[in-house]
PDB file of C-alpha atoms in Angstrom:
ATOM      1  CA  UNK A  14     145.039 125.848 115.222  1.00 87.00           C
ATOM      2  CA  UNK A  15     142.726 125.072 117.290  1.00 93.00           C
ATOM      3  CA  UNK A  16     139.607 123.179 116.268  1.00 96.00           C
ATOM      4  CA  UNK A  17     135.957 122.281 116.567  1.00 97.00           C
ATOM      5  CA  UNK A  18     136.398 120.175 113.162  1.00 98.00           C
ATOM      6  CA  UNK A  19     135.759 116.915 114.730  1.00 98.00           C
ATOM      7  CA  UNK A  20     133.740 117.103 117.083  1.00 97.00           C
ATOM      8  CA  UNK A  21     130.984 119.670 114.516  1.00 98.00           C
ATOM      9  CA  UNK A  22     131.987 116.612 111.859  1.00 98.00           C
ATOM     10  CA  UNK A  23     131.050 113.224 113.963  1.00 98.00           C
ATOM     11  CA  UNK A  24     127.845 115.792 115.335  1.00 97.00           C
ATOM     12  CA  UNK A  25     126.976 115.413 111.862  1.00 96.00           C
ATOM     13  CA  UNK A  26     127.565 111.586 111.745  1.00 98.00           C
ATOM     14  CA  UNK A  27     129.529 113.024 108.917  1.00 98.00           C
ATOM     15  CA  UNK A  28     133.265 110.650 107.489  1.00 98.00           C
ATOM     16  CA  UNK A  29     135.835 112.323 107.330  1.00 98.00           C
ATOM     17  CA  UNK A  30     135.186 111.816 103.319  1.00 98.00           C
ATOM     18  CA  UNK A  31     131.880 113.065 103.778  1.00 98.00           C
ATOM     19  CA  UNK A  32     132.838 116.189 104.896  1.00 98.00           C
ATOM     20  CA  UNK A  33     135.798 116.895 101.652  1.00 98.00           C
ATOM     21  CA  UNK A  34     133.034 115.920  99.660  1.00 98.00           C
ATOM     22  CA  UNK A  35     130.647 118.457 100.447  1.00 97.00           C
ATOM     23  CA  UNK A  36     133.134 121.083 101.088  1.00 98.00           C
ATOM     24  CA  UNK A  37     135.762 119.751  97.962  1.00 98.00           C
ATOM     25  CA  UNK A  38     138.584 118.626  99.031  1.00 98.00           C
ATOM     26  CA  UNK A  39     140.709 115.958  99.235  1.00 98.00           C
ATOM     27  CA  UNK A  40     139.732 112.906 102.825  1.00 98.00           C
ATOM     28  CA  UNK A  41     143.926 113.982 103.810  1.00 98.00           C
ATOM     29  CA  UNK A  42     143.439 117.556 104.517  1.00 98.00           C
ATOM     30  CA  UNK A  43     140.740 117.196 106.747  1.00 98.00           C
ATOM     31  CA  UNK A  44     142.525 114.539 108.870  1.00 98.00           C
ATOM     32  CA  UNK A  45     145.761 117.861 108.316  1.00 98.00           C
ATOM     33  CA  UNK A  46     142.714 119.978 109.610  1.00 98.00           C
ATOM     34  CA  UNK A  47     141.136 117.378 112.521  1.00 97.00           C
ATOM     35  CA  UNK A  48     144.919 116.774 113.866  1.00 96.00           C
ATOM     36  CA  UNK A  49     146.010 120.451 113.782  1.00 92.00           C
ATOM     37  CA  UNK A  50     148.838 120.215 111.273  1.00 95.00           C
ATOM     38  CA  UNK A  51     147.369 122.275 107.638  1.00 95.00           C
ATOM     39  CA  UNK A  52     146.173 125.534 108.941  1.00 94.00           C
ATOM     40  CA  UNK A  53     143.264 125.746 106.162  1.00 97.00           C
ATOM     41  CA  UNK A  54     143.146 129.365 103.482  1.00 97.00           C
ATOM     42  CA  UNK A  55     140.631 130.831 104.668  1.00 96.00           C
ATOM     43  CA  UNK A  56     138.268 130.148 102.005  1.00 97.00           C
ATOM     44  CA  UNK A  57     137.665 126.528 102.755  1.00 98.00           C
ATOM     45  CA  UNK A  58     137.113 127.432 106.386  1.00 97.00           C
ATOM     46  CA  UNK A  59     134.291 129.708 104.836  1.00 98.00           C
ATOM     47  CA  UNK A  60     133.269 126.158 103.018  1.00 98.00           C
ATOM     48  CA  UNK A  61     133.790 124.407 106.792  1.00 98.00           C
ATOM     49  CA  UNK A  62     131.971 127.303 108.369  1.00 98.00           C
ATOM     50  CA  UNK A  63     129.130 127.195 106.087  1.00 98.00           C
ATOM     51  CA  UNK A  64     128.860 122.906 106.367  1.00 97.00           C
ATOM     52  CA  UNK A  65     127.639 123.730 110.255  1.00 97.00           C
ATOM     53  CA  UNK A  66     126.046 126.425 110.490  1.00 97.00           C
ATOM     54  CA  UNK A  67     128.388 128.332 112.451  1.00 97.00           C
ATOM     55  CA  UNK A  68     130.882 131.493 111.943  1.00 97.00           C
ATOM     56  CA  UNK A  69     134.128 130.614 111.339  1.00 96.00           C
ATOM     57  CA  UNK A  70     135.506 132.203 114.442  1.00 94.00           C
ATOM     58  CA  UNK A  71     133.225 129.545 116.243  1.00 95.00           C
ATOM     59  CA  UNK A  72     134.655 126.537 114.265  1.00 97.00           C
ATOM     60  CA  UNK A  73     138.567 127.490 114.200  1.00 96.00           C
ATOM     61  CA  UNK A  74     140.591 128.890 116.976  1.00 91.00           C
ATOM     62  CA  UNK A  75     144.199 130.763 116.462  1.00 81.00           C
ATOM     63  CA  UNK A  76     146.547 130.684 118.493  1.00 74.00           C
ATOM     64  CA  UNK A  77     147.340 134.167 120.129  1.00 66.00           C
ATOM     65  CA  UNK A  78     150.615 133.477 120.574  1.00 64.00           C
ATOM     66  CA  UNK A  79     151.526 133.129 117.263  1.00 51.00           C
TER      67      UNK A  79
END
């Protein structure tokens, strides 16, 4: 799933670790999401969207072909 997580994280000046701490996951999880190697759970997607004060749909873009 495509996402804007890295761009938004960098705009806020956060490291992967700082964002991970904020939402209660590991830095590796944030890395994997940013590189489209892992799709977050719905709960985590909402936590991340709340961190950036946006809708889940603004942060994550599902692949329509799947």
